[in-house]
PDB file of C-alpha atoms in Angstrom:
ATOM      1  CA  UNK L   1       0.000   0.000   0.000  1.00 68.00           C
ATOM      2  CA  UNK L   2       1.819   3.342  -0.918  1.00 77.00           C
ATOM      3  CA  UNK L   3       1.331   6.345   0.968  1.00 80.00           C
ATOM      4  CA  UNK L   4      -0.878   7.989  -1.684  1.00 84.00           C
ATOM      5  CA  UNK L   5      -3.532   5.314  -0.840  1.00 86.00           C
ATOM      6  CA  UNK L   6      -3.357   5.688   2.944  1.00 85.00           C
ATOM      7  CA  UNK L   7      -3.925   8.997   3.016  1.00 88.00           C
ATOM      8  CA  UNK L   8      -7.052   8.179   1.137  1.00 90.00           C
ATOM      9  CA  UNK L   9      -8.115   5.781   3.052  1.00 89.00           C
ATOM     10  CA  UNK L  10      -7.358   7.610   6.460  1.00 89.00           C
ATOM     11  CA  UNK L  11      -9.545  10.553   4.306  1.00 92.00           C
ATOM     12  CA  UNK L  12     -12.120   7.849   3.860  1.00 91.00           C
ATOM     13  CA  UNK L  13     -12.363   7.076   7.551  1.00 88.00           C
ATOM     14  CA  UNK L  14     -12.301  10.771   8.865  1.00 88.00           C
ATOM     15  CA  UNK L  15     -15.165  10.985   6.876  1.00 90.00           C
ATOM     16  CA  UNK L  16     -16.515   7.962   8.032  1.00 84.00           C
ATOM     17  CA  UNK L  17     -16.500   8.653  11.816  1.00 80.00           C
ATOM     18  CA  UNK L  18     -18.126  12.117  10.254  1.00 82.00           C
ATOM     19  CA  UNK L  19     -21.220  10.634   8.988  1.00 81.00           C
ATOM     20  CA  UNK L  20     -21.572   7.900  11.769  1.00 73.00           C
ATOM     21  CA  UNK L  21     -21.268  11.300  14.358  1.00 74.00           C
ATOM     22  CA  UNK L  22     -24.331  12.941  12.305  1.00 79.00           C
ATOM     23  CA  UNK L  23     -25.849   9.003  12.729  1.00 75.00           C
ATOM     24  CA  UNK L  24     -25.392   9.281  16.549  1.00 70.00           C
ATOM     25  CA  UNK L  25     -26.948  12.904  16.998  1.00 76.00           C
ATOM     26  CA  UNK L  26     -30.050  11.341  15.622  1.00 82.00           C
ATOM     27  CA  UNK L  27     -31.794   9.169  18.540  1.00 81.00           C
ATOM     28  CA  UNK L  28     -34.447   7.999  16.568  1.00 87.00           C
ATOM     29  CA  UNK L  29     -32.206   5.048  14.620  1.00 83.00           C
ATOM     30  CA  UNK L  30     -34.261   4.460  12.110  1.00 89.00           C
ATOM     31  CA  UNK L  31     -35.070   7.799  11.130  1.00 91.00           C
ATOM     32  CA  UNK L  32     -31.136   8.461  11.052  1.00 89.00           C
ATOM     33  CA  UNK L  33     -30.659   5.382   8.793  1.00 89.00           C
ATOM     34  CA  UNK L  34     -33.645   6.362   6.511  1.00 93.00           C
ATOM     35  CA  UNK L  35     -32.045   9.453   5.783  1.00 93.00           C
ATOM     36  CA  UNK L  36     -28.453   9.019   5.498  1.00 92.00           C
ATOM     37  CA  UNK L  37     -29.519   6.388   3.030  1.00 93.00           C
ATOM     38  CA  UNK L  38     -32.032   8.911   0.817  1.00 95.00           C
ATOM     39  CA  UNK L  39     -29.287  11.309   1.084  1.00 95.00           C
ATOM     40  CA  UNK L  40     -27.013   8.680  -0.294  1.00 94.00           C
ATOM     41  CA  UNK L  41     -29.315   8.047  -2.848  1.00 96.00           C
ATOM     42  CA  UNK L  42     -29.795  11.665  -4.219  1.00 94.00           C
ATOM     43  CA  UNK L  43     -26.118  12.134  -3.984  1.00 93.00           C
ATOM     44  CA  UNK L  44     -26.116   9.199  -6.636  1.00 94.00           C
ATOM     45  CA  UNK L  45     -29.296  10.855  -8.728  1.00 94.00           C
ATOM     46  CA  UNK L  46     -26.908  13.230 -10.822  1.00 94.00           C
ATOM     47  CA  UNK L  47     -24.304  11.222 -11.716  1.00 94.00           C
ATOM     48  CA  UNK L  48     -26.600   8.354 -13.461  1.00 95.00           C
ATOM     49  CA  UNK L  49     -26.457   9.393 -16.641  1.00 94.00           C
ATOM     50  CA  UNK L  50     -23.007   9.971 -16.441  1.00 93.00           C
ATOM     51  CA  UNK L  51     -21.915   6.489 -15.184  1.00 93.00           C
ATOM     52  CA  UNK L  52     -24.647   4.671 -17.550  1.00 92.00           C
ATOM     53  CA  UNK L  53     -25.797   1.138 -16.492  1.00 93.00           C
ATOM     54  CA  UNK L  54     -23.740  -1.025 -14.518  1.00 92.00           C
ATOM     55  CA  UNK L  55     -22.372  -4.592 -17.253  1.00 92.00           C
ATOM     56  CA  UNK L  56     -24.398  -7.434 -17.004  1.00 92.00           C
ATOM     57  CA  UNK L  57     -21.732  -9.483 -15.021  1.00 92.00           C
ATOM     58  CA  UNK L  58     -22.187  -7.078 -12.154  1.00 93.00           C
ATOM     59  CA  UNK L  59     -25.344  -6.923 -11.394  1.00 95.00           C
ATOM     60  CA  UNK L  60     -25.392 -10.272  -9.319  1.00 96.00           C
ATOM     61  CA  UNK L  61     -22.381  -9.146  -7.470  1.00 95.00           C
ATOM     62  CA  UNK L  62     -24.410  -5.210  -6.787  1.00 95.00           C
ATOM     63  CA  UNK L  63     -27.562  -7.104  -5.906  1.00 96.00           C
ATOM     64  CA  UNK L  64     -25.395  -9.700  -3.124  1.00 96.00           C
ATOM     65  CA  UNK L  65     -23.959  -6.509  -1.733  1.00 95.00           C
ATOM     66  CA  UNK L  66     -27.280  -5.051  -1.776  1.00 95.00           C
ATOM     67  CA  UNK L  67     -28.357  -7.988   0.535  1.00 96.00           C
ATOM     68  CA  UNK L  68     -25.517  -7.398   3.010  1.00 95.00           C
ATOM     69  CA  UNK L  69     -25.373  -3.868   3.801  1.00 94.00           C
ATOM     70  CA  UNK L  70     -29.152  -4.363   4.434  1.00 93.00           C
ATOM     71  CA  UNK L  71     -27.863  -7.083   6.459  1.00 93.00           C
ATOM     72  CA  UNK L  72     -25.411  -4.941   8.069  1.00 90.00           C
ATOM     73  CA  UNK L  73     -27.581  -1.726   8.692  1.00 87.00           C
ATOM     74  CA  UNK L  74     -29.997  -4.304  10.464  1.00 89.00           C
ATOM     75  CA  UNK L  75     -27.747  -6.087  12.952  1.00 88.00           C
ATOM     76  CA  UNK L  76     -26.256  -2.352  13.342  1.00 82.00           C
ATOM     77  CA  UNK L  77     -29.617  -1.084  14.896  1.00 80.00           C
ATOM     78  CA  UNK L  78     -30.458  -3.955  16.152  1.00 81.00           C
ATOM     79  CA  UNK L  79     -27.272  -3.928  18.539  1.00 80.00           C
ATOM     80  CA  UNK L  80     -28.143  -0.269  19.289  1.00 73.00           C
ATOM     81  CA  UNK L  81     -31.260  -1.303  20.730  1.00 74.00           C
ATOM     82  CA  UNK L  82     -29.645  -3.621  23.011  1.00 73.00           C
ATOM     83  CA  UNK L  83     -26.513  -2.428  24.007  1.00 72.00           C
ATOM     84  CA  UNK L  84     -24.232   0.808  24.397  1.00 71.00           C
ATOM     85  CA  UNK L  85     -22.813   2.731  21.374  1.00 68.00           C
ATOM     86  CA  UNK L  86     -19.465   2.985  23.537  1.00 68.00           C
ATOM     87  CA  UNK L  87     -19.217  -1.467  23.116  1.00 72.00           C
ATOM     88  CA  UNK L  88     -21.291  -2.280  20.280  1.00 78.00           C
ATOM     89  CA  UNK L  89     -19.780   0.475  17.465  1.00 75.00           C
ATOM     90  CA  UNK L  90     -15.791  -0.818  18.390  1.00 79.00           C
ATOM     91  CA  UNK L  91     -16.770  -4.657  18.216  1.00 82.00           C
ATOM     92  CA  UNK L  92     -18.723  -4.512  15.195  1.00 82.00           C
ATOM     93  CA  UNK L  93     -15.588  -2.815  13.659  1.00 79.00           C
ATOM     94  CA  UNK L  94     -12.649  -4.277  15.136  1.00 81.00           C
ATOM     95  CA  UNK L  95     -14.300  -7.617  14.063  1.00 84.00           C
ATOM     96  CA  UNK L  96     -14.215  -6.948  10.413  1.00 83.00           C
ATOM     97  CA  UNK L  97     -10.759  -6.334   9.511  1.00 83.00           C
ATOM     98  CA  UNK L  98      -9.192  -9.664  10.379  1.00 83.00           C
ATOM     99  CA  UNK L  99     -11.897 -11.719   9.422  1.00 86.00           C
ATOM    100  CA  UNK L 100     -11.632  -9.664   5.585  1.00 84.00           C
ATOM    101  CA  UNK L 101      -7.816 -10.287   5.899  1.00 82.00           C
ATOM    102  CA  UNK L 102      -8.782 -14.112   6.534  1.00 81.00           C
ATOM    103  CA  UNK L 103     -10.992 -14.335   3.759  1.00 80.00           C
ATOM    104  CA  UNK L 104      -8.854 -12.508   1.561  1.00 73.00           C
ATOM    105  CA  UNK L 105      -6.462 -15.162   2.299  1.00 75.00           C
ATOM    106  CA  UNK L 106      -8.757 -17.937   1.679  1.00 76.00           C
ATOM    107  CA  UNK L 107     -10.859 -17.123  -1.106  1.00 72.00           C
ATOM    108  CA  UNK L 108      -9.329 -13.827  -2.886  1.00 67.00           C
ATOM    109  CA  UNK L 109      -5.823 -15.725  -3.085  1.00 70.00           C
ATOM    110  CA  UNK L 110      -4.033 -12.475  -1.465  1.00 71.00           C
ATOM    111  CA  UNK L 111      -0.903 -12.774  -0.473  1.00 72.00           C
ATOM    112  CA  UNK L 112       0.005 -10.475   2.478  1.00 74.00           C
ATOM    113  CA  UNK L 113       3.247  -9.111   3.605  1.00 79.00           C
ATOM    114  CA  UNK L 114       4.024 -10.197   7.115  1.00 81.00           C
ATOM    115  CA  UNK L 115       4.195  -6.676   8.605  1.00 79.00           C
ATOM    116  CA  UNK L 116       0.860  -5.533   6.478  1.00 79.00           C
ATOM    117  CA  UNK L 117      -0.892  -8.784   8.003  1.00 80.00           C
ATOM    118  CA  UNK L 118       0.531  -7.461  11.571  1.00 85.00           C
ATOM    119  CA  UNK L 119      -0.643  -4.030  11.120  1.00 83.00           C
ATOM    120  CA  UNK L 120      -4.697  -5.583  10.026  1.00 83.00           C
ATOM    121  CA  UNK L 121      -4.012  -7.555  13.677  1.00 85.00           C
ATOM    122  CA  UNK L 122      -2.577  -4.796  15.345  1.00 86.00           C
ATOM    123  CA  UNK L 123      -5.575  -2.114  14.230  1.00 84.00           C
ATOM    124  CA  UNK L 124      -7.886  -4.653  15.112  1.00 84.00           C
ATOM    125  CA  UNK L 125      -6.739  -5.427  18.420  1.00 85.00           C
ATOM    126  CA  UNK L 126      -6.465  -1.820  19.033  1.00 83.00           C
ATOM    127  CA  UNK L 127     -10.313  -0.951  18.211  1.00 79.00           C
ATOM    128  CA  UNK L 128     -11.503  -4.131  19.952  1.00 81.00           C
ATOM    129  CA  UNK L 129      -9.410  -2.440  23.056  1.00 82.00           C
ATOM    130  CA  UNK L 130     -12.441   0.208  22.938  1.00 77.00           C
ATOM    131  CA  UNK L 131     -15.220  -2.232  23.926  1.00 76.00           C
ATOM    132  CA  UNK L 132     -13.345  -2.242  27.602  1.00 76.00           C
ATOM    133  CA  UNK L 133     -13.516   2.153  27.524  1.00 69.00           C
ATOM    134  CA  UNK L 134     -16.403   2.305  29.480  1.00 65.00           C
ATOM    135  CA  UNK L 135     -15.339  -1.038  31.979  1.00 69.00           C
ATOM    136  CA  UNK L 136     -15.650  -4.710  32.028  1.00 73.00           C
ATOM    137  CA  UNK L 137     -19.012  -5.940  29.934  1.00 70.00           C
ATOM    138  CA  UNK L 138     -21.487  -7.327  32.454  1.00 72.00           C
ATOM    139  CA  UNK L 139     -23.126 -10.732  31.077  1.00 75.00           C
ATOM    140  CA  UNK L 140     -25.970  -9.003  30.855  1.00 74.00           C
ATOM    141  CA  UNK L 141     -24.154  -6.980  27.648  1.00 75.00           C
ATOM    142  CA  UNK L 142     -23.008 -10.604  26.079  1.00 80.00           C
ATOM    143  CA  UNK L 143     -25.675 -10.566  24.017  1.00 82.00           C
ATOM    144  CA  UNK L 144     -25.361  -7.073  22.197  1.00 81.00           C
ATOM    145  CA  UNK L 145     -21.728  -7.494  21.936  1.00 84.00           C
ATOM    146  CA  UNK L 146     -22.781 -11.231  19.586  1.00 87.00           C
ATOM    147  CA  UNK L 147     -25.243  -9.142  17.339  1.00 86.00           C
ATOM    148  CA  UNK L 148     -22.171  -6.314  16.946  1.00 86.00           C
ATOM    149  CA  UNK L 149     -19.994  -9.340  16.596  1.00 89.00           C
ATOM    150  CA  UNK L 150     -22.389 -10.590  13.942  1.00 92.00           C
ATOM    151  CA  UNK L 151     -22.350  -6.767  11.928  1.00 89.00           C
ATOM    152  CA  UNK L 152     -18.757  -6.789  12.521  1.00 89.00           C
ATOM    153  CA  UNK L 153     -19.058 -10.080   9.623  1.00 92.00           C
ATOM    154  CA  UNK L 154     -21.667  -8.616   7.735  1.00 93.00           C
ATOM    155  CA  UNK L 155     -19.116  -5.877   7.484  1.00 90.00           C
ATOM    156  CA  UNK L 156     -16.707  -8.056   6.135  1.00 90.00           C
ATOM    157  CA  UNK L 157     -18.809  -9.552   3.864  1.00 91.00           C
ATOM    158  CA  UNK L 158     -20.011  -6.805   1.731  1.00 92.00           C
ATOM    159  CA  UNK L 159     -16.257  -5.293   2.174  1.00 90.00           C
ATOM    160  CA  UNK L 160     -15.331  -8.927   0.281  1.00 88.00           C
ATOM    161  CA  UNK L 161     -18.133  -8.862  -2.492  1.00 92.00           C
ATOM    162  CA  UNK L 162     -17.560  -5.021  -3.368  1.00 93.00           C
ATOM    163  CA  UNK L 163     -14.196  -5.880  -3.662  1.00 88.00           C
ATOM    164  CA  UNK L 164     -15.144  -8.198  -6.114  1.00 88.00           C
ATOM    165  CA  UNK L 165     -17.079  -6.392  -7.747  1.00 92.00           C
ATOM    166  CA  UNK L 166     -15.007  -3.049  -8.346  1.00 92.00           C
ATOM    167  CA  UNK L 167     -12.283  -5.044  -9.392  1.00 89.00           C
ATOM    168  CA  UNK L 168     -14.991  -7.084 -11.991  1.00 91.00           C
ATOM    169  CA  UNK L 169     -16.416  -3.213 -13.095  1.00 91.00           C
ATOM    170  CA  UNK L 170     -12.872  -1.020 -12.694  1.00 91.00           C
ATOM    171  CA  UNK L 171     -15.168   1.515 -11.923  1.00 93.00           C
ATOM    172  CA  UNK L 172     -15.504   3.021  -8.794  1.00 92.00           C
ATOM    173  CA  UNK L 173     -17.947   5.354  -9.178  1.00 93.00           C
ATOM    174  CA  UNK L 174     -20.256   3.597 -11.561  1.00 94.00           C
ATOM    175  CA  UNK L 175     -20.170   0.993  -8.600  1.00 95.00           C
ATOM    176  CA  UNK L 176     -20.894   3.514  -5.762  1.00 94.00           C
ATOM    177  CA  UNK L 177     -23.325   5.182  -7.426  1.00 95.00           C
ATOM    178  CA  UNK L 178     -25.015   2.069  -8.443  1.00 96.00           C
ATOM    179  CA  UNK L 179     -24.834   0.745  -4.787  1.00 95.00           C
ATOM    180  CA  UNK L 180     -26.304   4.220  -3.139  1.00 95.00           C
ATOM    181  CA  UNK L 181     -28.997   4.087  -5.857  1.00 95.00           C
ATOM    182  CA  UNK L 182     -30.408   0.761  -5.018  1.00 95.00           C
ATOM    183  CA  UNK L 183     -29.854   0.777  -1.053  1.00 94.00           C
ATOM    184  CA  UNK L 184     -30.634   4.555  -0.739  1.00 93.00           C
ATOM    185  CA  UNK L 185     -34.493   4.276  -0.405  1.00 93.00           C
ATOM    186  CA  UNK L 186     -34.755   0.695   1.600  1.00 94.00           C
ATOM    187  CA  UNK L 187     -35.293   1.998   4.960  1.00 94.00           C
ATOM    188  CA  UNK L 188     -37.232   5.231   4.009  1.00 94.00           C
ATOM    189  CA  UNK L 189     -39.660   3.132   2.652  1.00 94.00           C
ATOM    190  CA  UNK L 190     -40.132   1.524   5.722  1.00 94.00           C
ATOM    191  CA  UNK L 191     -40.158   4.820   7.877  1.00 94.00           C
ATOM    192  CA  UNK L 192     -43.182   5.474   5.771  1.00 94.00           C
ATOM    193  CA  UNK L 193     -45.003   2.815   6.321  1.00 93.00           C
ATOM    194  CA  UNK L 194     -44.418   2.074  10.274  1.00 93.00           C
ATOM    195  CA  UNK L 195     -44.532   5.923  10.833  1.00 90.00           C
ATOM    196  CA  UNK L 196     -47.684   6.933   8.587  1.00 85.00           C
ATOM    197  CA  UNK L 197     -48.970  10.668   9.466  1.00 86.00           C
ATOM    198  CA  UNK L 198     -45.924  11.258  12.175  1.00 91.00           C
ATOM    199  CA  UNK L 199     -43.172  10.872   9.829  1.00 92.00           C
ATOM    200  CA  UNK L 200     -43.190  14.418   8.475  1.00 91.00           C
ATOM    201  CA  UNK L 201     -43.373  15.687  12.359  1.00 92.00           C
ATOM    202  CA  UNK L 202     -40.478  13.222  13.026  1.00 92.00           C
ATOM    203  CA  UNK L 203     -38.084  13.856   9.938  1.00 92.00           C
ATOM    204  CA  UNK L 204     -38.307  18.413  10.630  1.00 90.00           C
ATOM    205  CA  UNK L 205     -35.560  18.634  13.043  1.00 90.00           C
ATOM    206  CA  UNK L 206     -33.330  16.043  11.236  1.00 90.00           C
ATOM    207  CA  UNK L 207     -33.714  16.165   7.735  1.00 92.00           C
ATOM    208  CA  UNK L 208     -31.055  18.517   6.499  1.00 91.00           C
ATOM    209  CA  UNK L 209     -28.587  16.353   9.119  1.00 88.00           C
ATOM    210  CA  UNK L 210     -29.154  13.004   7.905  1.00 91.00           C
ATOM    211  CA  UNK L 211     -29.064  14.151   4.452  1.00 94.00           C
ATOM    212  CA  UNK L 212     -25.657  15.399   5.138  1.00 93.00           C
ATOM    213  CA  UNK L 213     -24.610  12.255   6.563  1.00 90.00           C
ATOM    214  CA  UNK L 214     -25.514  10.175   3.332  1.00 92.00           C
ATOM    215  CA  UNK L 215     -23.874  12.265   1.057  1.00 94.00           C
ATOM    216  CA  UNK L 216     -21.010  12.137   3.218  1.00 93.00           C
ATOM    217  CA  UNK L 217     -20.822   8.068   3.478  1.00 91.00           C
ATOM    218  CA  UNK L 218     -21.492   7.871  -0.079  1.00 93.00           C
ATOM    219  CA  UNK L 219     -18.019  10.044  -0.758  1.00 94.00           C
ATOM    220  CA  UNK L 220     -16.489   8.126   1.755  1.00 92.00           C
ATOM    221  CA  UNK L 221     -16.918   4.801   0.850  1.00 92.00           C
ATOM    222  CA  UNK L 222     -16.369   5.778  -2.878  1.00 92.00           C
ATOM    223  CA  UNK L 223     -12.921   6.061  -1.588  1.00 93.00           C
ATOM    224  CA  UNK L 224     -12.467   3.140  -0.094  1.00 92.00           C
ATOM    225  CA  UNK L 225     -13.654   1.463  -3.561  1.00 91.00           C
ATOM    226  CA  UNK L 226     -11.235   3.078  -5.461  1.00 91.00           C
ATOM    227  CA  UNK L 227      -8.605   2.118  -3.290  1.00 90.00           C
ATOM    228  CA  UNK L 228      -9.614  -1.616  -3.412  1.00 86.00           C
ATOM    229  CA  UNK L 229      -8.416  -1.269  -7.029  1.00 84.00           C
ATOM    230  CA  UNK L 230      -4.800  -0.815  -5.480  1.00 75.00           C
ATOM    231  CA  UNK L 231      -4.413  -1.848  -1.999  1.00 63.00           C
ATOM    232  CA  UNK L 232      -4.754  -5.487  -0.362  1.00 70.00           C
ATOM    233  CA  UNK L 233      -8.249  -5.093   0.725  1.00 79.00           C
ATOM    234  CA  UNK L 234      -7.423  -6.786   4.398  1.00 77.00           C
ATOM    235  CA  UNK L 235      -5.008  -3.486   4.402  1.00 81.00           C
ATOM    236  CA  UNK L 236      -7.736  -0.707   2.977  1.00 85.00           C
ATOM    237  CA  UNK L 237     -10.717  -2.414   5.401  1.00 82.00           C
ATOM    238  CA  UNK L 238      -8.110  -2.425   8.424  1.00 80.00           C
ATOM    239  CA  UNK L 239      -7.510   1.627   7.999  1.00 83.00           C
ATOM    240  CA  UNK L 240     -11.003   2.402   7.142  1.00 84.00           C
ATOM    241  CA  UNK L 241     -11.851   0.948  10.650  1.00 78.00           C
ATOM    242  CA  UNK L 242      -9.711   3.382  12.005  1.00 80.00           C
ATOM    243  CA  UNK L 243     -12.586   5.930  11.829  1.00 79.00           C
ATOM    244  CA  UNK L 244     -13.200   4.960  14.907  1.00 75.00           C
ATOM    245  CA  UNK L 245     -10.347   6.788  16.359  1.00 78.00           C
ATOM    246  CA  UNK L 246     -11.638   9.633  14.838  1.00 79.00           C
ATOM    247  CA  UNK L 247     -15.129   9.377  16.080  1.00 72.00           C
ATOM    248  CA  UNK L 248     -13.525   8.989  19.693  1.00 72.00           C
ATOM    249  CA  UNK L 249     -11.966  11.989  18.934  1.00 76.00           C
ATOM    250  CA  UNK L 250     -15.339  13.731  17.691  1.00 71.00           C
ATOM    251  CA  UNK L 251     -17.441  12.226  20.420  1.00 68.00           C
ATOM    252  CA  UNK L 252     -14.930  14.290  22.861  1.00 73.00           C
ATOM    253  CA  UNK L 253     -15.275  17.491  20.809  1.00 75.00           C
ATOM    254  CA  UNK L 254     -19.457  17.740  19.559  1.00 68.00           C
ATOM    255  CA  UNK L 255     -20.856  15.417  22.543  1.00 63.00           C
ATOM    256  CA  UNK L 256     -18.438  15.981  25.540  1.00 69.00           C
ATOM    257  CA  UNK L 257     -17.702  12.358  25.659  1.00 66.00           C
ATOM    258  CA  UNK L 258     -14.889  11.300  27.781  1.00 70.00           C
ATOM    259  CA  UNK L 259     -11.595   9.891  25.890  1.00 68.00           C
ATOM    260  CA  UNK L 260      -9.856   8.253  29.087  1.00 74.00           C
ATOM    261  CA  UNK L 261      -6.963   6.089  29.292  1.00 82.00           C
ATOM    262  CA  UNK L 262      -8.541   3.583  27.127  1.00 80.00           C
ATOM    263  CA  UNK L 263      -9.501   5.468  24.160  1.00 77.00           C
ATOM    264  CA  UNK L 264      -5.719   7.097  24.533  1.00 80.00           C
ATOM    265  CA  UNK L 265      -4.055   3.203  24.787  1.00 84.00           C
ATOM    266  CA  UNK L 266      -6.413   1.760  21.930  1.00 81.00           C
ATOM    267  CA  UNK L 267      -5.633   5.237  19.337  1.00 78.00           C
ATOM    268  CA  UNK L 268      -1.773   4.439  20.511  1.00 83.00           C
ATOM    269  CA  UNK L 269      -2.263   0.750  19.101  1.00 86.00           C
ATOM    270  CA  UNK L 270      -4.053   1.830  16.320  1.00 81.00           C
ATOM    271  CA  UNK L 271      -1.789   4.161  15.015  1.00 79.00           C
ATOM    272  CA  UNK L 272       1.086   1.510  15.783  1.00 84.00           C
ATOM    273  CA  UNK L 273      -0.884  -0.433  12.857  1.00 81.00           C
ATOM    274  CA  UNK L 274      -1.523   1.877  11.039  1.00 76.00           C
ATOM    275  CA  UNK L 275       2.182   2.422  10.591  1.00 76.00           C
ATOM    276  CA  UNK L 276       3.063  -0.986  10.024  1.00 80.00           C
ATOM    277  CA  UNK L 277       0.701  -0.863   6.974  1.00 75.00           C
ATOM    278  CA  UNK L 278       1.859   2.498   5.356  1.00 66.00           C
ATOM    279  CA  UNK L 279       5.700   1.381   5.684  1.00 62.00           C
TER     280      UNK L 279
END
């Protein structure tokens, strides 16, 4: 991975922890995933006709990924229902990287460099670390930390099959805006029909926010696409986690959240990856 691609990736995940900030000031979950989704889908609107229609071979490979962010925004809320954002956000993404790196192994046939398949450990280990920032999980946690274990593989799933499939395309942002297009309205739809009448009343004080925060994650996971053409993916999905860092850092700044020793030992071991990867 050369530096170039890094930065872009570390770009990617500043973003990241930017739109999943805009996803935390909004309480009401699935309002905040209905709308970062629409927003992700207008962002895609314009650029349409520019991209033209996806080739035939990709469509299967759009539609599976389809299937498994669903997936993933699902087991996402579903583990913010049960547990605390503080546990459930740094399991579901520590888990990802090294079981991508695995399956890269396994079923991509990539070959990583012992220090690049340290760093993917290392960052992983590090983020994990923030599940223990706000003290010891009681039992009573055990079983929102196995649905943000279970994101944390839906994450690596659709990381896998949109690997695949910008690789099949070698195009980014056809892909992307392909992807936004087709997931963008799921959820909205359904905030129409469980919220009827109330929905307008609901969406007022959020709108323009969650809007925002879907353009946003559409640019930032455009990024990571792109660099999926030229970086191990293990590598790219490893420093795209480390967004969390960065939302640490946010949730100190916008919500007054308390960094602690943890947060401080886990960015320490994060960065530590992150170094073994860019060098």
């Amino acid at each position: 991975m050369t530096p170039w691609v890094v930065a872009v990736v570390l770009l990617a995940a500043l973003l990241h922890a930017g739109w999943n900030a805009i996803a935390h000031s909004i309480t009401d979950r699935l309002l905040g995933f209905a709308l970062i989704g629409l927003g992700g889908m207008l962002a895609a609107l314009p650029l349409l006709p520019v991209v033209g229609p996806p080739p035939r071979e990709a469509w299967p490979v759009l539609l599976a990924s389809l299937a498994t962010h669903l997936l993933y925004m699902s087991l996402l809320m579903a583990s913010y229902r049960t547990g605390e954002f503080g546990q459930v956000y740094p399991m579901a993404r520590g888990t990802a990287p090294w079981v991508v790196a695995l399956t890269g192994i396994l079923l991509l046939g990539e070959s990583m460099p012992p220090s690049d398949l340290a760093g993917v450990l290392v960052v992983s280990a590090g983020l994990t670390t923030l599940v223990f920032a706000g003290g010891r999980p009681s039992r009573a946690q055990l079983p929102a930390l196995l649905a943000a274990f279970a994101t944390g593989v839906s994450i690596a799933v659709y990381t896998v099959v949109d690997a695949h499939g910008v690789r099949l395309t070698q195009d980014p942002l056809g892909y992307i805006t392909w992807l936004m297009f087709l997931q963008g309205p799921v959820f909205f739809v359904v905030a129409v029909f469980t919220r009827r009448g109330a929905l307008p009343h609901q969406l007022k004080p959020v709108w323009k926010f969650g809007l925002l925060g879907g353009v946003v994650s559409a640019v930032a996971y455009g990024l990571v696409l792109w660099a999926q053409l030229t970086g191990a993916v293990a590598g790219v999905a490893a420093l795209r986690e480390t967004s969390i860092v960065f939302a640490a850092v946010l949730g100190a700044l916008l919500f007054g959240e308390r960094f602690g020793p943890v947060r401080v030992a886990a960015s320490v071991i994060v960065v530590t990856g992150v170094l073994l990867l860019a060098f």
